[in-house]
XYZ file of C-alpha atoms in Angstrom:
302
model
C 14.248 0.864 21.301
C 17.906 2.300 20.355
C 18.039 2.082 17.406
C 21.767 2.889 14.842
C 19.340 6.884 15.032
C 19.948 7.237 17.746
C 23.875 7.859 17.343
C 23.534 8.806 13.713
C 25.994 11.682 13.343
C 27.984 8.552 14.722
C 28.222 7.204 11.622
C 27.921 9.767 9.072
C 30.657 12.285 7.647
C 29.266 15.273 6.263
C 31.314 16.705 3.246
C 31.778 20.141 1.417
C 28.814 22.323 0.309
C 28.827 22.595 -3.542
C 26.145 25.679 -5.528
C 24.427 26.855 -7.477
C 22.091 29.866 -7.437
C 19.769 29.123 -4.709
C 20.493 25.506 -3.192
C 23.260 24.373 -1.942
C 23.894 21.050 -2.084
C 26.348 18.255 1.114
C 27.624 15.441 0.356
C 27.234 12.952 3.401
C 29.849 9.775 3.349
C 28.905 6.848 6.193
C 31.547 5.717 7.956
C 30.409 1.463 7.527
C 29.175 0.809 4.357
C 26.122 -1.907 5.122
C 26.628 -5.682 3.102
C 22.386 -5.759 2.472
C 21.812 -7.259 -1.200
C 19.914 -5.711 -2.822
C 17.816 -4.084 -6.088
C 16.642 -0.536 -7.064
C 13.546 -0.688 -8.854
C 15.099 1.023 -11.515
C 17.384 -1.687 -11.582
C 14.873 -4.089 -11.447
C 12.419 -3.016 -13.762
C 15.630 -2.598 -16.151
C 16.439 -7.203 -15.753
C 12.614 -7.295 -16.357
C 12.037 -8.942 -12.374
C 10.320 -6.635 -12.007
C 5.906 -6.094 -12.410
C 4.376 -2.536 -10.721
C 0.583 -3.078 -11.133
C -2.739 -2.567 -10.292
C -4.313 -4.830 -7.691
C -7.158 -6.037 -9.412
C -8.482 -5.009 -13.378
C -10.668 -2.708 -11.262
C -7.990 -1.406 -9.369
C -6.921 0.876 -6.546
C -6.153 4.360 -6.551
C -3.863 4.187 -2.738
C -2.838 0.645 -4.136
C -0.248 -0.584 -5.938
C 1.149 -4.651 -6.525
C 3.767 -4.694 -6.736
C 5.760 -8.472 -8.124
C 8.813 -9.281 -6.983
C 10.701 -12.821 -9.901
C 14.681 -10.762 -8.346
C 16.254 -13.696 -6.423
C 16.711 -10.429 -3.533
C 14.846 -8.199 -2.369
C 13.717 -4.867 -4.245
C 13.750 -1.306 -2.379
C 11.545 1.788 -3.251
C 11.737 5.286 -1.008
C 9.884 7.532 -0.812
C 9.213 10.105 -2.866
C 9.099 7.525 -6.190
C 7.484 8.229 -9.303
C 5.507 5.325 -10.440
C 4.044 6.541 -14.584
C 1.687 4.224 -16.609
C -1.527 1.523 -15.790
C -4.133 3.051 -14.793
C -2.831 6.639 -13.234
C 0.375 8.506 -12.512
C 1.095 8.091 -9.022
C 4.222 8.097 -6.082
C 5.567 6.045 -3.792
C 3.985 7.310 0.394
C 6.920 5.451 2.402
C 10.191 3.791 1.977
C 9.550 -0.202 0.548
C 11.352 -2.679 0.683
C 9.787 -5.573 -1.314
C 10.651 -9.298 0.130
C 12.630 -12.124 -2.924
C 10.577 -13.388 -5.225
C 7.391 -12.011 -3.168
C 3.671 -10.156 -4.145
C 3.858 -7.002 -1.802
C 0.219 -4.604 -2.616
C 1.959 -1.320 -1.058
C 0.803 2.704 -0.519
C 0.821 5.481 -3.336
C -0.543 8.708 -4.010
C -2.371 9.168 -7.106
C -0.526 12.201 -8.980
C -2.711 12.450 -12.486
C -6.108 13.555 -10.984
C -7.337 13.306 -14.674
C -6.172 9.653 -15.847
C -7.884 6.553 -15.311
C -7.405 4.255 -17.357
C -4.635 2.324 -18.643
C -1.638 3.888 -20.911
C 0.674 1.075 -20.724
C 0.575 -2.554 -19.091
C 2.021 -1.617 -15.317
C 4.445 1.238 -13.699
C 7.809 2.694 -14.175
C 9.823 4.214 -12.016
C 10.734 7.596 -14.344
C 11.251 11.112 -11.325
C 10.949 11.763 -7.717
C 8.660 13.777 -6.830
C 9.838 17.816 -4.778
C 10.405 18.237 -0.992
C 6.748 19.689 -0.680
C 5.103 16.421 -1.580
C 7.807 14.008 0.344
C 7.079 15.524 3.544
C 3.281 15.831 3.375
C 3.189 11.956 2.511
C 5.993 11.227 5.480
C 3.407 14.097 7.834
C 0.534 11.797 7.654
C 2.207 8.531 7.277
C 3.868 8.503 10.170
C 0.508 10.760 11.771
C -2.214 6.792 10.573
C 0.083 4.959 11.397
C 0.029 6.292 14.716
C -3.580 6.789 14.441
C -4.833 3.133 12.694
C -2.357 1.100 11.624
C -1.607 1.476 8.754
C -0.826 4.719 5.944
C -2.711 6.856 3.844
C -2.412 9.613 3.066
C -4.576 12.530 2.292
C -5.018 12.196 -1.482
C -6.615 16.077 -1.755
C -3.957 17.311 -0.477
C -1.622 15.485 -2.737
C -3.927 16.268 -5.505
C -3.567 20.249 -3.755
C 0.371 20.553 -4.269
C 0.561 18.776 -7.650
C -1.338 20.994 -9.436
C 0.362 23.768 -7.412
C 3.508 22.811 -8.285
C 1.843 22.596 -12.781
C 0.856 26.348 -12.290
C 3.743 27.449 -11.047
C 6.387 25.593 -13.887
C 4.139 27.358 -16.389
C 2.911 23.316 -17.254
C -0.012 21.932 -19.274
C -1.529 18.825 -18.656
C -5.643 17.918 -19.744
C -5.084 15.310 -16.891
C -3.569 17.586 -13.601
C -0.035 15.058 -14.668
C 2.665 15.494 -11.842
C 5.218 14.750 -14.990
C 4.402 17.333 -17.035
C 5.706 19.854 -15.150
C 9.245 17.969 -15.074
C 9.255 17.855 -17.930
C 8.146 21.517 -18.793
C 11.571 22.703 -16.679
C 13.164 19.684 -17.839
C 16.496 22.641 -19.027
C 16.273 23.980 -15.672
C 15.800 21.022 -13.922
C 19.435 20.288 -15.875
C 21.223 22.971 -15.096
C 20.721 21.672 -11.882
C 22.057 17.774 -12.582
C 25.022 19.141 -14.239
C 26.136 20.904 -11.207
C 25.340 18.659 -8.614
C 25.539 15.418 -10.355
C 29.007 13.711 -8.898
C 28.836 13.291 -5.483
C 31.365 10.486 -6.095
C 32.062 8.826 -2.655
C 28.258 9.521 -0.798
C 25.945 7.725 0.336
C 23.685 10.314 0.853
C 22.864 15.116 0.701
C 21.681 16.796 3.021
C 20.248 19.788 0.385
C 19.938 23.753 1.140
C 18.295 26.151 -0.458
C 18.544 30.107 0.318
C 20.948 28.870 2.861
C 18.192 26.291 4.964
C 18.363 22.708 5.221
C 15.471 22.038 4.017
C 16.172 17.163 3.587
C 18.211 15.029 4.192
C 18.483 11.268 2.362
C 21.605 8.852 3.466
C 21.222 5.518 1.961
C 23.543 1.930 3.658
C 25.795 2.080 0.762
C 27.380 4.198 -1.745
C 26.113 2.455 -4.909
C 22.527 3.052 -4.090
C 22.759 6.640 -3.609
C 24.482 7.521 -7.204
C 22.297 4.902 -9.205
C 18.597 6.890 -7.556
C 20.685 10.787 -7.149
C 19.943 11.991 -10.832
C 16.143 11.581 -10.087
C 16.606 12.955 -6.549
C 18.366 15.660 -7.638
C 15.793 16.404 -9.712
C 13.199 15.728 -7.110
C 15.524 18.890 -4.721
C 15.708 21.737 -7.864
C 12.248 21.369 -7.898
C 12.079 23.327 -4.994
C 14.690 26.404 -5.649
C 13.527 26.322 -9.675
C 9.596 26.574 -8.252
C 9.672 27.997 -4.444
C 7.905 25.439 -3.328
C 8.209 23.562 -0.729
C 11.165 25.704 0.845
C 10.117 25.010 5.053
C 14.253 25.841 6.110
C 15.271 27.062 9.802
C 18.992 25.628 10.265
C 21.450 26.729 8.633
C 23.886 24.053 10.194
C 24.023 20.380 8.250
C 24.947 18.694 12.052
C 23.163 20.127 14.200
C 19.585 19.279 11.835
C 21.288 15.070 11.954
C 22.086 16.118 16.391
C 17.860 17.009 16.079
C 16.854 14.464 14.038
C 19.227 12.098 16.661
C 17.270 13.448 20.303
C 13.891 13.179 18.858
C 11.852 10.457 19.449
C 10.836 7.567 17.349
C 8.501 5.040 17.098
C 8.930 1.834 15.301
C 6.040 -0.076 13.205
C 5.378 -3.085 11.269
C 6.829 -2.401 7.292
C 5.306 -2.848 3.952
C 7.685 -5.280 2.920
C 10.970 -6.069 5.221
C 12.191 -4.652 7.778
C 11.671 -2.380 10.432
C 9.365 0.990 9.481
C 11.033 4.039 12.091
C 9.114 7.868 12.470
C 10.052 10.165 14.556
C 8.882 13.888 14.963
C 10.614 16.977 16.385
C 7.853 19.292 15.377
C 11.348 21.026 13.288
C 12.058 17.773 11.998
C 10.056 14.801 10.605
C 10.602 11.794 8.645
C 11.358 8.417 8.670
C 13.302 5.524 8.011
C 13.217 1.357 7.136
C 15.378 -0.468 8.911
C 17.015 -4.171 7.947
C 18.945 -5.904 10.870
C 21.566 -3.583 12.675
C 21.154 -2.069 8.823
C 19.574 1.752 8.293
C 18.720 1.139 4.229
C 17.803 4.790 4.017
C 16.573 7.712 5.885
C 14.668 10.562 5.053
C 15.025 13.815 6.580
C 12.506 17.203 6.251
C 12.028 20.599 7.463
C 8.853 20.825 8.431
């Protein structure tokens, strides 16, 4: 089955790179904007239209429940960090939660030393680094192929979180991933100031030491603008602490071409749409497609 990702480069214009220290960001512009209406999780949370909480009173480490009271779907990109409830988690794959629905979503714990409520429900407060996202992407793709459902190796996630906290020199009695972001706040703000304004872009390619590490692309600039500040800090972690850098390709167009030519697998989504996975042996990635709209595509050097 042909998908929009098979002609990805015809829908994308590559902008001029911006650089700061080891990191470069290349804006990506879409040539055709979508008309799909949805809210981001942050928007819906601020408006009191969505609640993310445990699936039951006892809870379940790899699952959370999203209750959406909005009349529009709610977009939750892979890597979204959810802070609160019984422990902090990170979302394993991009999900479009249907309007006025309850959906159980797959997550990974990034706070291994806590299993008690800090606040009633969880809210999005940051975004995972590339190393964590690629590990979740790989595991999710393999588990979908083998078992038809999303599963991520929790011990690998805890190992990555511990490594990042240690590299940052942060401290956390509960091994909380968020401690790294707090400790690195001043350094990460330098990158945010340099790369904040990508006017009109619907996505970006991130390079470290001249090699493409990751690409995030959305269906419209408005969505990217809302999500980019948190995503940017997640990407900058790799430049600041040298964790998760695996890039080999120096050319963004060639990287996109590899994703185009990759064999792709389609799966039933969590929420609505179609869940697409790809793995070339050098580029691994996923996309959420709704009808003819590519809502979010994430690609990683692997």
